[in-house]
mmCIF file with all atom_site columns, C-alpha atoms in Angstrom:
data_model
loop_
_atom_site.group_PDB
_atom_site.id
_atom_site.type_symbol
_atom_site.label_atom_id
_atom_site.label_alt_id
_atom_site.label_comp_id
_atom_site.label_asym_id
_atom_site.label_entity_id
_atom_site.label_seq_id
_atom_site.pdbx_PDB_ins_code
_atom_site.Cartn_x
_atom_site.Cartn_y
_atom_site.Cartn_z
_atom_site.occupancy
_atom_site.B_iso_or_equiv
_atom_site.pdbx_formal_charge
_atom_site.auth_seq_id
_atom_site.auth_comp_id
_atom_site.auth_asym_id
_atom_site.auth_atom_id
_atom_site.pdbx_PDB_model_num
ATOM 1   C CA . UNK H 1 1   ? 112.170 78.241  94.419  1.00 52.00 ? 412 UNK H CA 1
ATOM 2   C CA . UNK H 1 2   ? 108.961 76.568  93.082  1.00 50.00 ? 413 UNK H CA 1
ATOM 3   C CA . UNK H 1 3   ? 109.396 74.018  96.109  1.00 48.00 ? 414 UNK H CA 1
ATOM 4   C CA . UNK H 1 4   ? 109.063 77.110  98.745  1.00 52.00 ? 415 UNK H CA 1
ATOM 5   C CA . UNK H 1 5   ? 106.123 78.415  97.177  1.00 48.00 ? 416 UNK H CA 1
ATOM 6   C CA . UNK H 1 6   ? 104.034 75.204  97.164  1.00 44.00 ? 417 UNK H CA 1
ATOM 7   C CA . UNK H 1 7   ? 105.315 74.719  101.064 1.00 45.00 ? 418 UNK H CA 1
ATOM 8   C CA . UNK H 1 8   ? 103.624 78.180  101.764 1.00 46.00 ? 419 UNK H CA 1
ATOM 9   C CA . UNK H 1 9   ? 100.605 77.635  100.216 1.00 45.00 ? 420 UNK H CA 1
ATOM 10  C CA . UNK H 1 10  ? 100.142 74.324  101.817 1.00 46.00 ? 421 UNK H CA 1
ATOM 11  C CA . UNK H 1 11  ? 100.926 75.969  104.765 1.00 45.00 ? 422 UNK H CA 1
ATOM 12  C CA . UNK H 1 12  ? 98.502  78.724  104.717 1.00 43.00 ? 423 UNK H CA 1
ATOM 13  C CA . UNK H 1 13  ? 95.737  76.263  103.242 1.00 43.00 ? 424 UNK H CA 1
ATOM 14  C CA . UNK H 1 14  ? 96.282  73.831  106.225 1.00 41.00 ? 425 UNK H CA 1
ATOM 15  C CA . UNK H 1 15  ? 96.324  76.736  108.811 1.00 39.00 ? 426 UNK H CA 1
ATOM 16  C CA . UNK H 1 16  ? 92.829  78.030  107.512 1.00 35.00 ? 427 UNK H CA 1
ATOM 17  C CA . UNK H 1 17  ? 91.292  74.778  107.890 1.00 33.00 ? 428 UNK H CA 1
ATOM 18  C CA . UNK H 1 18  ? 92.657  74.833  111.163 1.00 31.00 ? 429 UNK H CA 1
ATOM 19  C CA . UNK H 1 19  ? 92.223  78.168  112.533 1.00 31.00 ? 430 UNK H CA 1
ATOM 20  C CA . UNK H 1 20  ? 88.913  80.812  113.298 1.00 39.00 ? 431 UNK H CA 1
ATOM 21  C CA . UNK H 1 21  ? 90.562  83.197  111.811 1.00 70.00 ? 432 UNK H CA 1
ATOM 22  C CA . UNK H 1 22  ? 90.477  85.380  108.156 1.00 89.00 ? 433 UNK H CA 1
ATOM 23  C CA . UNK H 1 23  ? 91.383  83.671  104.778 1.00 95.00 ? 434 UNK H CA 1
ATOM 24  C CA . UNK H 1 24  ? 92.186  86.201  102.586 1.00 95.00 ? 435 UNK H CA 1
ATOM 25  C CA . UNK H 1 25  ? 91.924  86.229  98.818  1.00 97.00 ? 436 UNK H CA 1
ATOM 26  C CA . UNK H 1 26  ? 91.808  89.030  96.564  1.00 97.00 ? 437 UNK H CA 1
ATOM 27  C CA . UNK H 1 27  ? 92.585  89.803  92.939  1.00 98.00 ? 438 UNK H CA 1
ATOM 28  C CA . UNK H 1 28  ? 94.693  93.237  92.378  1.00 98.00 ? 439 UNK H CA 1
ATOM 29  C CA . UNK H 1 29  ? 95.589  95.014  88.650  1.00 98.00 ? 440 UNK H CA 1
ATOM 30  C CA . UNK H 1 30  ? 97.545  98.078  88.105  1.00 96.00 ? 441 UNK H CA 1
ATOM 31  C CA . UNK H 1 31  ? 100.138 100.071 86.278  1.00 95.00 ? 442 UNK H CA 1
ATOM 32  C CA . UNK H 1 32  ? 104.231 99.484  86.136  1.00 94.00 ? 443 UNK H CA 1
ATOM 33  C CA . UNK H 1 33  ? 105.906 103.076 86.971  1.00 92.00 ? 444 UNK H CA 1
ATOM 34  C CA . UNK H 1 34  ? 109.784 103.789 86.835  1.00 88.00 ? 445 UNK H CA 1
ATOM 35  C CA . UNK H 1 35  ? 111.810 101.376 85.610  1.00 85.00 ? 446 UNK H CA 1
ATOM 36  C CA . UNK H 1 36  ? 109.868 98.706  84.363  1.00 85.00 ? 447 UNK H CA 1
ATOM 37  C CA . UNK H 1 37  ? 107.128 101.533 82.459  1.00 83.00 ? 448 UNK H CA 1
ATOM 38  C CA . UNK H 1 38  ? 108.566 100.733 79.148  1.00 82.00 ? 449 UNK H CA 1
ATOM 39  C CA . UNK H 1 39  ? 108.961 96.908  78.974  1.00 86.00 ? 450 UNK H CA 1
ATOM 40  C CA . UNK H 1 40  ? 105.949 96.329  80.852  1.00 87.00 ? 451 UNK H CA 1
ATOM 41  C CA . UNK H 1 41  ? 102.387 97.364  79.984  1.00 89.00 ? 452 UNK H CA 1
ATOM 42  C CA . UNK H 1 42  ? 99.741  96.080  82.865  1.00 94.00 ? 453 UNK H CA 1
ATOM 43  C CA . UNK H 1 43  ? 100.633 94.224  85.762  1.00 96.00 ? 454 UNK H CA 1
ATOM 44  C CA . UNK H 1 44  ? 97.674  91.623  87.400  1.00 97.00 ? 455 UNK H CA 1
ATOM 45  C CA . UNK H 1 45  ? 98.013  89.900  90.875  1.00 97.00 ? 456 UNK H CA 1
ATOM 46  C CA . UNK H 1 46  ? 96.568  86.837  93.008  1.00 98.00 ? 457 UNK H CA 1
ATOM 47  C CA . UNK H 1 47  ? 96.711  87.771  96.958  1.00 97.00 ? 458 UNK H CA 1
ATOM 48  C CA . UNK H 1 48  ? 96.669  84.910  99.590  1.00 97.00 ? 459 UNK H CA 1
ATOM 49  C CA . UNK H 1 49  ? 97.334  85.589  102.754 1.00 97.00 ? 460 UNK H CA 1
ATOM 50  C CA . UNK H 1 50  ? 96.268  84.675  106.393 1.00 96.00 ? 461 UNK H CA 1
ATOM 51  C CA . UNK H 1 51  ? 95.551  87.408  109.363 1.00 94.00 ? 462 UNK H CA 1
ATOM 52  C CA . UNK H 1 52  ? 95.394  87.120  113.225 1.00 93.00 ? 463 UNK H CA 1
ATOM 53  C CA . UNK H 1 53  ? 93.612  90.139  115.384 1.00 90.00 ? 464 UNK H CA 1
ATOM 54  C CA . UNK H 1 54  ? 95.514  90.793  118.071 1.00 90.00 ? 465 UNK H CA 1
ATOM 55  C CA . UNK H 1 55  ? 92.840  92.989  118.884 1.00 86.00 ? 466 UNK H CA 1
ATOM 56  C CA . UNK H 1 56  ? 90.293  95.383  117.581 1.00 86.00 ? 467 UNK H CA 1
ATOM 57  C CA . UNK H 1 57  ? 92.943  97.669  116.272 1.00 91.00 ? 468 UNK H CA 1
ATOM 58  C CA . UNK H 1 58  ? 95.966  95.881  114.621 1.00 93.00 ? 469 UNK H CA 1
ATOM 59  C CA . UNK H 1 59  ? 96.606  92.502  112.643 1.00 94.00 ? 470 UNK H CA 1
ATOM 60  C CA . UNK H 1 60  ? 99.933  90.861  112.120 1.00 96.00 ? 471 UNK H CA 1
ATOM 61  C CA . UNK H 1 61  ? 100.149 87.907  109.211 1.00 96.00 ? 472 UNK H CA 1
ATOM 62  C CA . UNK H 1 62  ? 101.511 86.110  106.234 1.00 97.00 ? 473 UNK H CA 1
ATOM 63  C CA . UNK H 1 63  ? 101.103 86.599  102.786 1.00 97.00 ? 474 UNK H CA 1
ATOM 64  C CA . UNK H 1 64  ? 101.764 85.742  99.393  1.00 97.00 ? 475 UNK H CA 1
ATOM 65  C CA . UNK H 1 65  ? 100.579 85.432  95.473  1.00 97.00 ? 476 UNK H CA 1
ATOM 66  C CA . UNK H 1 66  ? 101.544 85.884  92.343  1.00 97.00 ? 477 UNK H CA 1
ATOM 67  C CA . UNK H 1 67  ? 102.349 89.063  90.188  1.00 96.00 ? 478 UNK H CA 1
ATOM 68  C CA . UNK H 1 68  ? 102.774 88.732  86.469  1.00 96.00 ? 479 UNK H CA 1
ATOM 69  C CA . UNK H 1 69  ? 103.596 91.687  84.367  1.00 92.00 ? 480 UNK H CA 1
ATOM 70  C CA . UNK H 1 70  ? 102.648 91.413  81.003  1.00 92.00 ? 481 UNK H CA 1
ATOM 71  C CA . UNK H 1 71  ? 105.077 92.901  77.922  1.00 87.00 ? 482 UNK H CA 1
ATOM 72  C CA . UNK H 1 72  ? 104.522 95.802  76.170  1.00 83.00 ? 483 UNK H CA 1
ATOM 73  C CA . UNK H 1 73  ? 103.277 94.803  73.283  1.00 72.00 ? 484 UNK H CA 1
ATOM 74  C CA . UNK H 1 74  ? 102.539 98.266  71.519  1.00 66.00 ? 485 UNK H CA 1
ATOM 75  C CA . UNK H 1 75  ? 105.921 99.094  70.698  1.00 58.00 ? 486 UNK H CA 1
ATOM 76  C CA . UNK H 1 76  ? 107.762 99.008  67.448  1.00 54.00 ? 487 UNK H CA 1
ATOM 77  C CA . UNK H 1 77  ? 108.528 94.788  66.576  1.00 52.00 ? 488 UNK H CA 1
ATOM 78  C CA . UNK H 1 78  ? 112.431 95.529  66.962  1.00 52.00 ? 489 UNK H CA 1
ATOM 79  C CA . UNK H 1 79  ? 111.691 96.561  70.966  1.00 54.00 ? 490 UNK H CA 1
ATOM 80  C CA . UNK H 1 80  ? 108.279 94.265  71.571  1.00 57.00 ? 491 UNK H CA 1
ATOM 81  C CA . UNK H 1 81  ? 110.388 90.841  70.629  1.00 64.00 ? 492 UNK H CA 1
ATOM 82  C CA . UNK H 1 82  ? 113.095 90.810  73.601  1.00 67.00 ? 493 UNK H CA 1
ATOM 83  C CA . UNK H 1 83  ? 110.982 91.718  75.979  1.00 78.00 ? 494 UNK H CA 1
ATOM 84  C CA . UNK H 1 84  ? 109.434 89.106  78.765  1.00 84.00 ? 495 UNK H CA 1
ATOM 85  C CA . UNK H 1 85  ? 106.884 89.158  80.781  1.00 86.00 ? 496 UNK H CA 1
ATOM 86  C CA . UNK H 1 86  ? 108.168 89.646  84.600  1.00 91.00 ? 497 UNK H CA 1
ATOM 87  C CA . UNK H 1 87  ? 107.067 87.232  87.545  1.00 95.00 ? 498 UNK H CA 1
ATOM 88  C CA . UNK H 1 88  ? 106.832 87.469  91.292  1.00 96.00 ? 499 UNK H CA 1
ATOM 89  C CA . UNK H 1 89  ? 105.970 85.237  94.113  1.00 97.00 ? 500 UNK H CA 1
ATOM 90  C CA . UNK H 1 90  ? 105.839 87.360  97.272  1.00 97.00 ? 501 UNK H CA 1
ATOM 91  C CA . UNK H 1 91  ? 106.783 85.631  100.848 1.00 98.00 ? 502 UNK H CA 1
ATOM 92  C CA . UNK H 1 92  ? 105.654 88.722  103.240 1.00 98.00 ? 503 UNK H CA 1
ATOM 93  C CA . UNK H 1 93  ? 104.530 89.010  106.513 1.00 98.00 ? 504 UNK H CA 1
ATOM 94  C CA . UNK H 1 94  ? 101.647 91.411  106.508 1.00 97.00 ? 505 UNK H CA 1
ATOM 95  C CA . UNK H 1 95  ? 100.160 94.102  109.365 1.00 96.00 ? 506 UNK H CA 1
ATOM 96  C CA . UNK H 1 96  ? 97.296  95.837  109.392 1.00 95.00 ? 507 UNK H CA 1
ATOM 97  C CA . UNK H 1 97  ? 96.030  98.828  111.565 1.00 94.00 ? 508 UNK H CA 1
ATOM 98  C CA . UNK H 1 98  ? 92.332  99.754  111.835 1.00 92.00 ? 509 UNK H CA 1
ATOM 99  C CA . UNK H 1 99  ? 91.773  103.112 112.946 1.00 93.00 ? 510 UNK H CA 1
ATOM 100 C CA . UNK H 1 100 ? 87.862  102.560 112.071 1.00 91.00 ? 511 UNK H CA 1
ATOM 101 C CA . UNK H 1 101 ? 85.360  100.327 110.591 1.00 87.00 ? 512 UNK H CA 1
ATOM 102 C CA . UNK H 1 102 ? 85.656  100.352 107.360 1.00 90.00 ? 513 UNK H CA 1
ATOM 103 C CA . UNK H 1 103 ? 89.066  101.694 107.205 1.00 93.00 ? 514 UNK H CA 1
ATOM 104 C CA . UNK H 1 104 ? 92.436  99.661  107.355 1.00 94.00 ? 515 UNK H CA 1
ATOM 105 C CA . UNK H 1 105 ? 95.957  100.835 106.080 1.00 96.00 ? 516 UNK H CA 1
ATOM 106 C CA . UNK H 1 106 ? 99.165  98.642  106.846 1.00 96.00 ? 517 UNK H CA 1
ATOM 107 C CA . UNK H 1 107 ? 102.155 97.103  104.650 1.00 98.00 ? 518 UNK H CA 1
ATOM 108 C CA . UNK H 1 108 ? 103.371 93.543  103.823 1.00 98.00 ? 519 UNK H CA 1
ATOM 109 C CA . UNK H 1 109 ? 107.012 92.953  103.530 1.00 98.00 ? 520 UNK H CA 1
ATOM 110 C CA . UNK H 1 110 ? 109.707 90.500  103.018 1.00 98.00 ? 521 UNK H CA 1
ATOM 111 C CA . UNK H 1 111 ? 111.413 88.764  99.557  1.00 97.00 ? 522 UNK H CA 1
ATOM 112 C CA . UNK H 1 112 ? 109.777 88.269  96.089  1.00 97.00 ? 523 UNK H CA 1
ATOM 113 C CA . UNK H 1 113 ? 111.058 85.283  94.702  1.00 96.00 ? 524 UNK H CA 1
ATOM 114 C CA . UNK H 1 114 ? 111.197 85.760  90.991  1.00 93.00 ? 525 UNK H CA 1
ATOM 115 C CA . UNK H 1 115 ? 110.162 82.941  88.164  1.00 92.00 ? 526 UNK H CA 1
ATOM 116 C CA . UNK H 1 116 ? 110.973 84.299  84.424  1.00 90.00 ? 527 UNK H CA 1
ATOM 117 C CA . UNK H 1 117 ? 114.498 83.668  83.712  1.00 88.00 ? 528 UNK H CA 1
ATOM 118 C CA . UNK H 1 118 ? 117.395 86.047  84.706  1.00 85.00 ? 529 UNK H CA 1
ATOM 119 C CA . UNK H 1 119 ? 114.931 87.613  87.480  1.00 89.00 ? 530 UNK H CA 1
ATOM 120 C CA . UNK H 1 120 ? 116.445 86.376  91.024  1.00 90.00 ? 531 UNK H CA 1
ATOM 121 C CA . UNK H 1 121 ? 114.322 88.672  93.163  1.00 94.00 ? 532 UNK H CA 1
ATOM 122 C CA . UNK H 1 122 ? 114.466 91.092  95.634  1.00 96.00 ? 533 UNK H CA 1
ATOM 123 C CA . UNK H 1 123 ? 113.323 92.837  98.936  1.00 97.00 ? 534 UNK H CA 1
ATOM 124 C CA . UNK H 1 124 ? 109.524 93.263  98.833  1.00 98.00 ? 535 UNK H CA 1
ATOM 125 C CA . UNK H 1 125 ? 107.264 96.299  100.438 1.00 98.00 ? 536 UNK H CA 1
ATOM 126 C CA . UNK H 1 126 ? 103.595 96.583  99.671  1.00 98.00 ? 537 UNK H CA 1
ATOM 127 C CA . UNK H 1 127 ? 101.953 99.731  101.891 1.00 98.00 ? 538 UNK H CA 1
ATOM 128 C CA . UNK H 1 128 ? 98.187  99.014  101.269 1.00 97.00 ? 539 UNK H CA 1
ATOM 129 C CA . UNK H 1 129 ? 94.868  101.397 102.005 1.00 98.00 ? 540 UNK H CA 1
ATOM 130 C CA . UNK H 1 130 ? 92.308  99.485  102.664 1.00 96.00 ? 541 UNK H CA 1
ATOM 131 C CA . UNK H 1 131 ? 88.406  100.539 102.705 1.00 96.00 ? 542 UNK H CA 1
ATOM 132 C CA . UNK H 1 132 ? 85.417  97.112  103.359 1.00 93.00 ? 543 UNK H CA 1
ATOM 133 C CA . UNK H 1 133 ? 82.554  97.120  101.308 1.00 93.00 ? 544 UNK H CA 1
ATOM 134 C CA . UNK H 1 134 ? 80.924  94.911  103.077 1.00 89.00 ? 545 UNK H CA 1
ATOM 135 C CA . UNK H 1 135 ? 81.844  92.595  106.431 1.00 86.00 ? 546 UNK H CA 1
ATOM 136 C CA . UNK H 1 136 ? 83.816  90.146  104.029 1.00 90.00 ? 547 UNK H CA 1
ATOM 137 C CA . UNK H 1 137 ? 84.899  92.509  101.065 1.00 94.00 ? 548 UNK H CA 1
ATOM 138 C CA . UNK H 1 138 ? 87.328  94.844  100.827 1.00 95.00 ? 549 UNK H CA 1
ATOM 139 C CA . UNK H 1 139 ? 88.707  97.110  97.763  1.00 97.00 ? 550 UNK H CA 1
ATOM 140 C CA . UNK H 1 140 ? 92.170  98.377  98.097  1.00 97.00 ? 551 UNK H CA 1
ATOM 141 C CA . UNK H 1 141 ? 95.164  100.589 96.938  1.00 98.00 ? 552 UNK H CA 1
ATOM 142 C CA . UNK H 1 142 ? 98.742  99.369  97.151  1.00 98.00 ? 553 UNK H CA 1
ATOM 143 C CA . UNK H 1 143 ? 102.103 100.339 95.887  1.00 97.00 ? 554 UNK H CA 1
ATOM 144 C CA . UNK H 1 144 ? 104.301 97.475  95.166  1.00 96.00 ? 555 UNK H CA 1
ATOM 145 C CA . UNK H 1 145 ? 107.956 97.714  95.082  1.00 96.00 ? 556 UNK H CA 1
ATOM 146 C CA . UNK H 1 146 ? 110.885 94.674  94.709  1.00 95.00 ? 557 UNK H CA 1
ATOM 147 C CA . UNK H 1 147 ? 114.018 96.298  94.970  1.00 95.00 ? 558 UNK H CA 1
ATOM 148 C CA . UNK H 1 148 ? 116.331 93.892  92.349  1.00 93.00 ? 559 UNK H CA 1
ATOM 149 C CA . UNK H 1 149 ? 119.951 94.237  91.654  1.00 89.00 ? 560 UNK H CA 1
ATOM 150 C CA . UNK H 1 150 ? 120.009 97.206  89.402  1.00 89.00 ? 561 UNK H CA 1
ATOM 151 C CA . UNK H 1 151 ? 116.108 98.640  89.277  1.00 91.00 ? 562 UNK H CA 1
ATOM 152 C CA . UNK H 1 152 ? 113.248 98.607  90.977  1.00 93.00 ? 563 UNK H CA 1
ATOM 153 C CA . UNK H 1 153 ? 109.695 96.889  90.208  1.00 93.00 ? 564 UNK H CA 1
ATOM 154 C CA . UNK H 1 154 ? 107.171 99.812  90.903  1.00 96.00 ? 565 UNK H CA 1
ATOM 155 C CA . UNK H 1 155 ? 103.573 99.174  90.198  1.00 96.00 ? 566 UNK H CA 1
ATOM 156 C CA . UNK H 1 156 ? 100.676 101.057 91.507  1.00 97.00 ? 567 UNK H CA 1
ATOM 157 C CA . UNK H 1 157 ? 97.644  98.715  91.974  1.00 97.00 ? 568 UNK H CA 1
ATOM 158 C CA . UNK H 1 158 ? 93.770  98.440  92.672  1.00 98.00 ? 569 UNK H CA 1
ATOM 159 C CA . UNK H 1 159 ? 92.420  95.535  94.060  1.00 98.00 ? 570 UNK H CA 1
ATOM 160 C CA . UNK H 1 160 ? 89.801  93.336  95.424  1.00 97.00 ? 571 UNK H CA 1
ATOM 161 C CA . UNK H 1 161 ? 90.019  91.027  98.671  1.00 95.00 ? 572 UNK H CA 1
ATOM 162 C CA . UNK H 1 162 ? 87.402  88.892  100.334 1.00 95.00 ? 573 UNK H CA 1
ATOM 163 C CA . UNK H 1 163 ? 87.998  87.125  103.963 1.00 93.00 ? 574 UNK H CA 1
ATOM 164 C CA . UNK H 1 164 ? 86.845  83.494  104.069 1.00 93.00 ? 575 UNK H CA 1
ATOM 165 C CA . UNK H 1 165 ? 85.939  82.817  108.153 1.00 86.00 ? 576 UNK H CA 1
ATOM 166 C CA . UNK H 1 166 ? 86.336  78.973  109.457 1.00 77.00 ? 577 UNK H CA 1
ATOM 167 C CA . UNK H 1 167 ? 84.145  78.060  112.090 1.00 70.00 ? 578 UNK H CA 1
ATOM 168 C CA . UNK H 1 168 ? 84.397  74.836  114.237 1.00 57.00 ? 579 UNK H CA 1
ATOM 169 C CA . UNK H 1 169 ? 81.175  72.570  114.151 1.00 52.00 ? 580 UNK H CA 1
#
């Protein structure tokens, strides 16, 4: 699994050096809700991901990162000590739809590969609202969910994204 993730992110570094299109980097945080709201207490994320516009409306892509929940650690010592923190790589294709400006809202979707041990993954959805604070910057609000074998991963996230633009010379 480790070997798929380093062939995507080669991938999606070699296309931006390649391409005039948007880099996309962000940094998201959030909550765990459901299942996971007693083992885990904060969740933190890396977003990489690549869009095309196929126009001035909608844009279709790839994405991944990394998602790391961290353990509870507030609990009583007999409950803290087996937990484990929880990791994700997600492999997603992503679309976005612009209905203004400064507005986007769209989902990513496809498999989260998991890392800790006993955590094989699942199907991944990620509907995001999106609003720019600038012509590079976004802040945005996602759901995450990774359906696993018996539960769900539910986290409810705020995040940051900035758009790196490659320009021949």
């Amino acid at each position: 699994m480790k070997h798929i993730f380093l062939v995507v992110v080669f991938a999606l570094f070699g296309m931006g050096s390649y391409a005039q299109e948007g880099l996309k980097v962000g940094l998201h945080a959030g909550l765990p809700i459901n299942d996971f709201n007693d083992e885990i207490s904060l969740m933190a994320g890396l977003d990489l991901g690549y869009l095309w516009a196929l126009g001035e409306v909608v844009d279709l892509g790839v994405s991944t990162g990394l998602i790391y929940g961290f353990k509870e650690s507030f609990q009583s010592d007999e409950l803290a000590e087996g937990l484990t923190d929880v990791q994700f790589v997600p492999l997603a294709a992503s679309v976005r739809i612009w209905p203004s400006n400064s507005f986007s809202f769209g989902i990513d979707g496809g498999y989260g590969l998991g890392l800790n041990k006993g955590n094989e993954g699942g199907i991944y959805y990620r509907p995001i609202i999106g609003f720019l604070l600038g012509p590079m910057t976004e802040i945005n609000l996602s759901y995450t969910g990774i359906q696993l074998e018996n539960r769900t991963w539910n986290t409810v996230t705020l995040g940051f994204l900035h758009t790196f633009q490659f320009k021949d010379y």
